[in-house]
Every structure is written in C-alpha cells, then in structure tokens.
PDB file of C-alpha atoms in Angstrom:
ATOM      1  CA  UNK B 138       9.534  -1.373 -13.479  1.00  0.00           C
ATOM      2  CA  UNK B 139      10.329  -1.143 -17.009  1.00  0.00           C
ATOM      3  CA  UNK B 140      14.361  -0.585 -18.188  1.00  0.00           C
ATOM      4  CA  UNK B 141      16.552  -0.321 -20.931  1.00  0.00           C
ATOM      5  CA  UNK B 142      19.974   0.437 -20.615  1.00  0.00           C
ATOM      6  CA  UNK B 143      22.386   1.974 -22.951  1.00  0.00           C
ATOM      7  CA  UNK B 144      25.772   3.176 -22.852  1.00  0.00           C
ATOM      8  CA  UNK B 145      26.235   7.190 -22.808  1.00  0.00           C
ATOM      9  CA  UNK B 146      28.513   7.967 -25.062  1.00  0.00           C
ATOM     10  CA  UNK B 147      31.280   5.939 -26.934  1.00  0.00           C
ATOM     11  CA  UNK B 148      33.654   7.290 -29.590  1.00  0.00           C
ATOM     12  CA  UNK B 149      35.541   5.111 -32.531  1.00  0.00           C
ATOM     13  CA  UNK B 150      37.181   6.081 -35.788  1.00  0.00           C
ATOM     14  CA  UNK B 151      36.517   6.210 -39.143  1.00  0.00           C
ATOM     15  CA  UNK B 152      36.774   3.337 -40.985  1.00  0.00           C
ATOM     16  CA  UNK B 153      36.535   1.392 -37.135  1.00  0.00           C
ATOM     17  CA  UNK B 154      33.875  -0.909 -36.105  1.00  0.00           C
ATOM     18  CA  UNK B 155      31.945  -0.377 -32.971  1.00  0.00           C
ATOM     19  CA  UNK B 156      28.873  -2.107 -31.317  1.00  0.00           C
ATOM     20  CA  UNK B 157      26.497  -0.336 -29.220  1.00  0.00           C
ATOM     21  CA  UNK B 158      24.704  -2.629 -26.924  1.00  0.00           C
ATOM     22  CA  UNK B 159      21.522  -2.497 -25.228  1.00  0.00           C
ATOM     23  CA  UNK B 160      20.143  -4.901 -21.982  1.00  0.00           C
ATOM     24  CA  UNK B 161      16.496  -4.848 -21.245  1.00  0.00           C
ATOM     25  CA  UNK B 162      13.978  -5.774 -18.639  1.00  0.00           C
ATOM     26  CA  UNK B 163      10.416  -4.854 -19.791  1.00  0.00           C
ATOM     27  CA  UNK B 164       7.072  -6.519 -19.216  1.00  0.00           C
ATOM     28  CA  UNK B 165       7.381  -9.456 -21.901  1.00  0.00           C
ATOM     29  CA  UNK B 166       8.772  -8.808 -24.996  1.00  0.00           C
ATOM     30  CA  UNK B 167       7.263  -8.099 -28.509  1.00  0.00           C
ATOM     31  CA  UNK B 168      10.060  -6.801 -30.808  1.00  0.00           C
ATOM     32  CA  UNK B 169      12.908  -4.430 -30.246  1.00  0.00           C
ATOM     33  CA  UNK B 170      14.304  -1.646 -32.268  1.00  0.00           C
ATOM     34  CA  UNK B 171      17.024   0.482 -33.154  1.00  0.00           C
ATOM     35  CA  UNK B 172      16.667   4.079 -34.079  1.00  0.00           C
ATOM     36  CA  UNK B 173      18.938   6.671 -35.353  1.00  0.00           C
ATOM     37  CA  UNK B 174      18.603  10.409 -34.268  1.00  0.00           C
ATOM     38  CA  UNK B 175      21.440  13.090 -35.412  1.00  0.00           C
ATOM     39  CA  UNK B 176      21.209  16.109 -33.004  1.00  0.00           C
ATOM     40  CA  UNK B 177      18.342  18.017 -33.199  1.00  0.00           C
ATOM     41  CA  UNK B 178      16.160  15.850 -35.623  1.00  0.00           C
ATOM     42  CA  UNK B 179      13.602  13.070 -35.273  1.00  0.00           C
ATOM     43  CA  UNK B 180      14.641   9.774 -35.088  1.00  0.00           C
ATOM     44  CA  UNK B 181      14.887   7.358 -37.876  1.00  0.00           C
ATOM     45  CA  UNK B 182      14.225   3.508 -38.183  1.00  0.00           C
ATOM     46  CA  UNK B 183      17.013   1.538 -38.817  1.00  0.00           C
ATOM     47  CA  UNK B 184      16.179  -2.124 -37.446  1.00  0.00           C
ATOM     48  CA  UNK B 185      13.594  -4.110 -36.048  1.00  0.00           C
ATOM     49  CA  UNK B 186      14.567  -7.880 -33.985  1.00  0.00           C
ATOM     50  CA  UNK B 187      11.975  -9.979 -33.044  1.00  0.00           C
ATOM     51  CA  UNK B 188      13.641 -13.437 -33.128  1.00  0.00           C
ATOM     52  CA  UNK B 189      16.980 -14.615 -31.570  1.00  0.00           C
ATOM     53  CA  UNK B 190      20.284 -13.516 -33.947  1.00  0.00           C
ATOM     54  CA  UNK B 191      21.849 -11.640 -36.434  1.00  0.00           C
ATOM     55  CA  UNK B 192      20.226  -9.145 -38.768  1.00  0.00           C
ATOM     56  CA  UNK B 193      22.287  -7.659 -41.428  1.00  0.00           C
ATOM     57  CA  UNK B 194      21.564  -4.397 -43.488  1.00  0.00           C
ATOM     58  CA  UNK B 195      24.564  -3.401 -44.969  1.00  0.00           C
ATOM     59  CA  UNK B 196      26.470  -1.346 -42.820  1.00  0.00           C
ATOM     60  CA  UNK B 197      24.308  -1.851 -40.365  1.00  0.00           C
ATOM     61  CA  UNK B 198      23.957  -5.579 -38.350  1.00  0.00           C
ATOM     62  CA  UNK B 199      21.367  -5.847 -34.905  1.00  0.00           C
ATOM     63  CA  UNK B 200      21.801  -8.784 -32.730  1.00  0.00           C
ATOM     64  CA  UNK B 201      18.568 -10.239 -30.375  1.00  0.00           C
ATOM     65  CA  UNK B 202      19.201 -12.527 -26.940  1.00  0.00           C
ATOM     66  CA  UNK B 203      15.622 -12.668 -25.925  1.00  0.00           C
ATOM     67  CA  UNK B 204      16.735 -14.913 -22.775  1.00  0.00           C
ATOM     68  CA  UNK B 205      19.509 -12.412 -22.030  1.00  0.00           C
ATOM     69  CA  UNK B 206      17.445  -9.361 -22.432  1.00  0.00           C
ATOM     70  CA  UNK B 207      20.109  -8.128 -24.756  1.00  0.00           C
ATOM     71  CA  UNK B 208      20.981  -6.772 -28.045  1.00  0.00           C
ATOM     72  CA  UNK B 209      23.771  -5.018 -29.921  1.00  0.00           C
ATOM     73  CA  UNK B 210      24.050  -2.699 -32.830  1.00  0.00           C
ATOM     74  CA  UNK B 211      26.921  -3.176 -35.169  1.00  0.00           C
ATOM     75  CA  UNK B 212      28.023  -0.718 -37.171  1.00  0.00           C
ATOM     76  CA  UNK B 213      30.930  -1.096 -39.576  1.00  0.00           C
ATOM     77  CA  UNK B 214      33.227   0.759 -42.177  1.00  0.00           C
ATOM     78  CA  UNK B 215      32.266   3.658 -39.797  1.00  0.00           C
ATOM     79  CA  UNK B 216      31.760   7.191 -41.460  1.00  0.00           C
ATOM     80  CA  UNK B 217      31.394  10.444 -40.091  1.00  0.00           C
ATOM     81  CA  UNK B 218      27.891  11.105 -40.595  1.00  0.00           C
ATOM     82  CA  UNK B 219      26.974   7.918 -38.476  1.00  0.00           C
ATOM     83  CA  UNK B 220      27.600  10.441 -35.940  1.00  0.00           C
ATOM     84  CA  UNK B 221      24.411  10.428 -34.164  1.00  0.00           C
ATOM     85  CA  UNK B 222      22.565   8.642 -31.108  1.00  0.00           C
ATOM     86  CA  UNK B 223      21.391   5.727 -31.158  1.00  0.00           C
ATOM     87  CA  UNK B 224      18.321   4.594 -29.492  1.00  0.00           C
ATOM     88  CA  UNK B 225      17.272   0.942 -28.418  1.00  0.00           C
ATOM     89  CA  UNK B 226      13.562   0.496 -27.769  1.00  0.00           C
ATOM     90  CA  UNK B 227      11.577  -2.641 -26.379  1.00  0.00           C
ATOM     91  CA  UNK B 228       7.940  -2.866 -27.651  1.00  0.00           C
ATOM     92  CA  UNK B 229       6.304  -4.554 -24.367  1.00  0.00           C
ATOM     93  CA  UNK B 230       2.793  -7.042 -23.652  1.00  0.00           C
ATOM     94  CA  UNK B 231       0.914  -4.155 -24.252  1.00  0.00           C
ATOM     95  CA  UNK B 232       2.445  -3.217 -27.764  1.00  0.00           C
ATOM     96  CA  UNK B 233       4.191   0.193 -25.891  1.00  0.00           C
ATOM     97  CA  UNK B 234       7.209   1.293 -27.363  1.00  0.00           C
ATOM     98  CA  UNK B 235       9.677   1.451 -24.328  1.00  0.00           C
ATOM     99  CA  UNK B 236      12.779   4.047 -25.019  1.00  0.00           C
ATOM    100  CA  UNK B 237      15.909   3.837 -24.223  1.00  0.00           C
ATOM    101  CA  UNK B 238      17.734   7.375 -23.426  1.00  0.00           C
ATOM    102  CA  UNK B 239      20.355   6.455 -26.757  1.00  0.00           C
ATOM    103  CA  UNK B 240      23.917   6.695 -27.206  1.00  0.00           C
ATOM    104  CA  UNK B 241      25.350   8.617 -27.993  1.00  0.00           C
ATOM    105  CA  UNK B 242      28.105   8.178 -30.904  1.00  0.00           C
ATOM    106  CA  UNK B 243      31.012  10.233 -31.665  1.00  0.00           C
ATOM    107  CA  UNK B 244      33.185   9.440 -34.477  1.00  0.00           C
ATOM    108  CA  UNK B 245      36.803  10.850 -35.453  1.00  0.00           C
ATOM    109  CA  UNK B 246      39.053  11.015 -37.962  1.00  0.00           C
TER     110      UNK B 246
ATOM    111  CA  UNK D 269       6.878  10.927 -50.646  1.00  0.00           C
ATOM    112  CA  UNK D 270       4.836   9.909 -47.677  1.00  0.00           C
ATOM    113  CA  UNK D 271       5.673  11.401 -44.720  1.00  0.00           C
ATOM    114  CA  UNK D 272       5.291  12.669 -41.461  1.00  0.00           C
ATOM    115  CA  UNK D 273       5.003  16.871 -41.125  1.00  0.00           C
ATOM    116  CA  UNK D 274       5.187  18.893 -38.584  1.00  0.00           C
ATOM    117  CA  UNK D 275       4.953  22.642 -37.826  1.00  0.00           C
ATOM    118  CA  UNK D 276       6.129  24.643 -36.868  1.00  0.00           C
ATOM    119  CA  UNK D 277       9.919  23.476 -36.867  1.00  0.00           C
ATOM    120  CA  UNK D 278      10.508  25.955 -34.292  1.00  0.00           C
ATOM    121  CA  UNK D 279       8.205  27.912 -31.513  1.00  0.00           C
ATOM    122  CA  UNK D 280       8.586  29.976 -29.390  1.00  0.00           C
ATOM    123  CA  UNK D 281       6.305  31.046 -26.473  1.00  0.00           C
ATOM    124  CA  UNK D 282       5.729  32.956 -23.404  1.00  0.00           C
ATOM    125  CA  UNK D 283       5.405  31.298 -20.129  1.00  0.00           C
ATOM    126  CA  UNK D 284       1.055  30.686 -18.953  1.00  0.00           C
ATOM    127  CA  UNK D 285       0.879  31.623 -22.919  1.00  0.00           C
ATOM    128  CA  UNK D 286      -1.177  28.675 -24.740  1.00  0.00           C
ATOM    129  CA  UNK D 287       0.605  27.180 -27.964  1.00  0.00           C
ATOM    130  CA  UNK D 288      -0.987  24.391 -30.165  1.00  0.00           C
ATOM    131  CA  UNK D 289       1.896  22.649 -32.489  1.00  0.00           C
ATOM    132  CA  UNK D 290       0.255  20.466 -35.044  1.00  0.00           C
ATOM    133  CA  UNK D 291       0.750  17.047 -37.307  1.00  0.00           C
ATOM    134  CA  UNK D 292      -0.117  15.694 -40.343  1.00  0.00           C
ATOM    135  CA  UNK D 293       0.438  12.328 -42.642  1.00  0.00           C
ATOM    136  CA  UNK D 294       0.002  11.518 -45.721  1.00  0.00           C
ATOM    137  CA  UNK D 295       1.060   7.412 -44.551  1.00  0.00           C
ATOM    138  CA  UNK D 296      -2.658   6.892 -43.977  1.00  0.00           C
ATOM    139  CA  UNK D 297      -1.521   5.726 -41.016  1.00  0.00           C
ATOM    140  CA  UNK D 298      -3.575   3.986 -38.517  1.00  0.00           C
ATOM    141  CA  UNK D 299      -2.200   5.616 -35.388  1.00  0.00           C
ATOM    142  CA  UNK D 300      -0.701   8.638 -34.306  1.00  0.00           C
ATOM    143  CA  UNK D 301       1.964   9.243 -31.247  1.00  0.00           C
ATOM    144  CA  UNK D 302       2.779  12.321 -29.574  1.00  0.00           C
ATOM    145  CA  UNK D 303       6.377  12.451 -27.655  1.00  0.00           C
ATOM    146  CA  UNK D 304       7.950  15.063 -25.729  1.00  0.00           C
ATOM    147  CA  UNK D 305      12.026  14.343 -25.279  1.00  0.00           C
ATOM    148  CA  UNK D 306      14.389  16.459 -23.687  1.00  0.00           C
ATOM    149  CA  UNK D 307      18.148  16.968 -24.396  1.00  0.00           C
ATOM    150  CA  UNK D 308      19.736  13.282 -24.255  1.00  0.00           C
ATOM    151  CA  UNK D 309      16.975  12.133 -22.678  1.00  0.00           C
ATOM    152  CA  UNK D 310      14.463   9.366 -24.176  1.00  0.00           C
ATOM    153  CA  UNK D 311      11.731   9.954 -25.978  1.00  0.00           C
ATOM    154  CA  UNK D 312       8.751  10.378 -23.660  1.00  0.00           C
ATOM    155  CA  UNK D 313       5.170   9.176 -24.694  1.00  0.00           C
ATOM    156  CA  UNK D 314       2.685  11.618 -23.919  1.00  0.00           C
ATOM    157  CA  UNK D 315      -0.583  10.088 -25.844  1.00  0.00           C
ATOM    158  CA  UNK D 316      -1.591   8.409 -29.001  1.00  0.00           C
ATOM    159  CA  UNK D 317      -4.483   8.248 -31.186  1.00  0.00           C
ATOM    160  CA  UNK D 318      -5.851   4.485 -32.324  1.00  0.00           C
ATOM    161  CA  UNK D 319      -8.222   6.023 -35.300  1.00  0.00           C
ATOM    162  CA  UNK D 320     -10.297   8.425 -33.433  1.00  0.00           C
ATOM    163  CA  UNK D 321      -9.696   6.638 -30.063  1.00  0.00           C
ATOM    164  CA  UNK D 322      -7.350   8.407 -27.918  1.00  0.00           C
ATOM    165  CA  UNK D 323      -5.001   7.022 -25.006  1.00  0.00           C
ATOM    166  CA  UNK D 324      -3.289   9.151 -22.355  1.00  0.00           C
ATOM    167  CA  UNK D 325      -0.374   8.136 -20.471  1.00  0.00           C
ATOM    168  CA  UNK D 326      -1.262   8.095 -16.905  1.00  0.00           C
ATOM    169  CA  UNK D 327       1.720  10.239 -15.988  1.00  0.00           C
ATOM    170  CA  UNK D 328       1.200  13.278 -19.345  1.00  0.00           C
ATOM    171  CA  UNK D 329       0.398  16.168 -17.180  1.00  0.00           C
ATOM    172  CA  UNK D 330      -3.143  17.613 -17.934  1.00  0.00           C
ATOM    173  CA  UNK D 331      -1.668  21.039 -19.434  1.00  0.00           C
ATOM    174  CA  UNK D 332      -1.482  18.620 -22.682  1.00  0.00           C
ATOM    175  CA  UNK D 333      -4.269  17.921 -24.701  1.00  0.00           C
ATOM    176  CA  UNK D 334      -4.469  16.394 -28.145  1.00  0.00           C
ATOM    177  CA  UNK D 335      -7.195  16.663 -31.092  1.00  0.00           C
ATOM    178  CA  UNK D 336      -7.785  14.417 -33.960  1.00  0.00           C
ATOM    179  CA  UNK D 337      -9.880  15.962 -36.113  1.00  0.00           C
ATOM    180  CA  UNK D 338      -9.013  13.371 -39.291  1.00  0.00           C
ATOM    181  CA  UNK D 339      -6.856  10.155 -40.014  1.00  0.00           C
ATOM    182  CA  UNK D 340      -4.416  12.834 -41.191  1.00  0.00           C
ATOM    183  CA  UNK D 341      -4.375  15.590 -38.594  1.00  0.00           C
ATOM    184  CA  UNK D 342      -3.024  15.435 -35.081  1.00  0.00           C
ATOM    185  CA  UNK D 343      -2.658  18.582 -32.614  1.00  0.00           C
ATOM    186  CA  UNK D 344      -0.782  19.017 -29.320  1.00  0.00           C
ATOM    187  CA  UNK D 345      -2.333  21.663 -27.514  1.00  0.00           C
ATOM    188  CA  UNK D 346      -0.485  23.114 -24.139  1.00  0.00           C
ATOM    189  CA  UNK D 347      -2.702  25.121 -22.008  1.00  0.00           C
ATOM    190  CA  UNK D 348      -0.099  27.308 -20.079  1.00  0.00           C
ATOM    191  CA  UNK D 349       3.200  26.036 -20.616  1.00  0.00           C
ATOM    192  CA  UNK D 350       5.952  26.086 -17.999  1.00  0.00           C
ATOM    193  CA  UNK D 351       9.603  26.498 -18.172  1.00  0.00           C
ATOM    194  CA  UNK D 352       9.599  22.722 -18.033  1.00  0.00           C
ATOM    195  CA  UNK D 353       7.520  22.159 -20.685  1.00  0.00           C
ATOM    196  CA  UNK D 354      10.811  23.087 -23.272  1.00  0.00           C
ATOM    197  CA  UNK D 355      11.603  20.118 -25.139  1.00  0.00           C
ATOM    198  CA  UNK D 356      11.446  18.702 -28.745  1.00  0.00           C
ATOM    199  CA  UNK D 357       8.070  17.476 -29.426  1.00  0.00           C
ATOM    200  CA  UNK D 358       7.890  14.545 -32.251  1.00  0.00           C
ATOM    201  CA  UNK D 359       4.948  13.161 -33.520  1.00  0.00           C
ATOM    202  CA  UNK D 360       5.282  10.032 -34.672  1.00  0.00           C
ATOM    203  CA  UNK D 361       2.648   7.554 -36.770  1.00  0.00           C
ATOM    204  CA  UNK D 362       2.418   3.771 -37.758  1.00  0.00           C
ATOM    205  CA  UNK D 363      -0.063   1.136 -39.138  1.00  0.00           C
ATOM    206  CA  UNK D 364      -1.221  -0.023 -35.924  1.00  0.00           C
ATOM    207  CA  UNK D 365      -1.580  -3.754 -37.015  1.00  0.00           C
ATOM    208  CA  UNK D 366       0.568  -6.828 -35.772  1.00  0.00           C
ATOM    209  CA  UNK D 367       4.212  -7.847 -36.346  1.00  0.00           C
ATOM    210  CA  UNK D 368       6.758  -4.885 -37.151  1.00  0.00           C
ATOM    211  CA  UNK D 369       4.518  -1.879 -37.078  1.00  0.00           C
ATOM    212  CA  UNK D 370       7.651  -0.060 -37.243  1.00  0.00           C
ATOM    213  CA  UNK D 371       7.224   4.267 -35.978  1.00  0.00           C
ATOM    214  CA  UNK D 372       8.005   6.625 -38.153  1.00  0.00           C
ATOM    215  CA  UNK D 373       8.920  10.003 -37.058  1.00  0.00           C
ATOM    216  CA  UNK D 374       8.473  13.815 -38.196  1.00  0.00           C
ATOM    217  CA  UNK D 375      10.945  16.546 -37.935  1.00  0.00           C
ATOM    218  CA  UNK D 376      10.072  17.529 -34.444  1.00  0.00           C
ATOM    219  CA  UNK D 377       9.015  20.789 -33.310  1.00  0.00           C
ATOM    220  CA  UNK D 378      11.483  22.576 -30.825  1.00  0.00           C
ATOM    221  CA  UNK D 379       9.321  24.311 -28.097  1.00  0.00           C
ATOM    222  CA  UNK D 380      11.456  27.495 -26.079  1.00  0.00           C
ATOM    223  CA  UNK D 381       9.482  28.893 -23.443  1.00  0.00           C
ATOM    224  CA  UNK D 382      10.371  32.577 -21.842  1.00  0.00           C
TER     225      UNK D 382
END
C-alpha cells in the first residue's frame, strides 16, 4: 500500500526553528509537496521537491531524499501565524496526489 | 485574481436530504479535484475531472456524484447524505500538464448533517 507519515503534533516558540519531517513509501515517485492549512480553511501551496536537496523560500526551506523516502520542512524565525498544519503529499506513477494526514503545528510565545 | 470559489462556505442539511455544493475557476484550469477531509484527517480524493473526462476513485461511495457542465464549473452532488458524510469538502484545480502541476485549493465548503 501507499504511506506517508507525519508527525501529529509538535510545538516550538516564536522566533525558534523547527522541522517537520515526512517519510514516504508510494508507488514510484513523481514530486512531493508541502501544503499549509490553518484550521478550518483550504490548504495552500507552499513547496514542490522533485530532485534530491535543499529548496529555500524565505522562511520557508523543503528538503528531498528520494532514496530515503524522506523529506523535511524547515521553517525558521517562527511566527505565530505559522500556526497551522502542515501537509506532506507524494504525487505517485500515476500522477495521484497521495496525502499525508499533516501536522499539526503549535507555536508559543 | 484567479481563483478557486466555492459555495456555499457553509451547509447545512438534513440526514436522506440531497445537497449539491458547487465550484468554479476562473484559472482556466485543465482539471478539477473534488476532496472530502475530515477533522485532522488527510485530504481524501473523491473524483476529478480531466476536461470533460471524469475519474472516480474506486473506493468514493456512489451517494457522490459530480457534474461538469464547463471548464469553469464543477458540482458535488450527494444523493442522501449520512451522518458520515460531515466533513469539509475542497475542490481543488490545476493545469493538468507535466512537471509541477502544483493544486490549488478553494475555501472549502463545511457540510453538517442532522
């Protein structure tokens, strides 16, 4: 079968740095996302990893092992409205989207 | 902007009492997704629309049906909803071509069911 696994829940502080990672085991491998979804809205694209290593936007850094089936989310200077869940997803050989249930983040002062 | 809409935001129904929750782009989108996700659970894909050719997931119960009248319509009907059947429902869209072909969500329509 098809998996991704995410941590639950984590909690940092402001100002922290936390990474949020993701392992996955789909059937082969064409991209893999990150999404972020406050409570009670629609998720929103924040990265996209198709090739091994480090993408940086800003705040905001995704990592890609393709022969680990893994990836992180980085998220740095943390603020409080990066209080939200974030999702991983796997796009598979058949170009589905395969979700991962999210983490979700809690962030205090 | 371009966007993703969908309405209503928030519906409310009656158990066995049929409710259609609709779509619409203005992304000219290729194709459009229709996910059902429950409280800290996944998103769950229940069909999508390539153009005018439509895809069901083998598991979406048959209470759910989808229409597609035009690239920038999409409707999720539900025959006779169950208690179950209360969840967020996001309809989603993208290009449909190679590479990225990142999704890109609408608000979400929160479904109660009495």
């Amino acid at each position: 079968g098809q998996n991704i696994d995410q941590p639950t829940e984590m909690t940092a502080t402001e100002g922290a740095i936390v990474q949020i990672n993701c392992t996955y085991q789909t059937s082969g491998f064409n991209g893999l996302f990150w999404y972020q979804q406050h409570a009670g809205e629609a998720p929103t694209f924040l990265s996209y990893n198709v090739l091994d290593g480090l993408e940086e936007k800003g705040r905001f850094s995704s990592f890609l092992s393709r022969s680990k089936g893994y990836s992180y989310l980085l998220l740095k200077e943390l603020q409080m409205k990066d209080s939200a869940s974030y999702l991983c997803a796997v796009r598979d050989s058949n170009y589905q989207l395969i979700w991962g249930a999210g983490t979700k983040l809690i962030i205090k002062p | 902007d371009a966007m993703v809409i969908q309405n209503p935001r928030y519906q409310v129904t009656q158990f066995g009492k049929p409710v259609t929750l609709s779509c619409s782009q203005t992304l000219n989108h290729n194709v459009m997704y229709w996910y059902q996700q429950k409280s800290s659970q996944a998103p769950k894909l229940l069909f999508h629309y390539y153009d005018k050719d439509f895809n069901n997931e083998a598991d979406t119960p048959d209470n759910f049906q989808s229409r597609r009248p035009n690239t920038s319509f999409c409707f999720l009907d539900i025959r006779s909803p169950g208690l179950g059947d209360a969840a967020m429902y996001l309809c989603a869209t993208s290009r449909g071509a190679q590479g990225v072909d990142t999704q890109y969500f609408g608000p979400g329509t929160r479904l109660t069911v009495l």
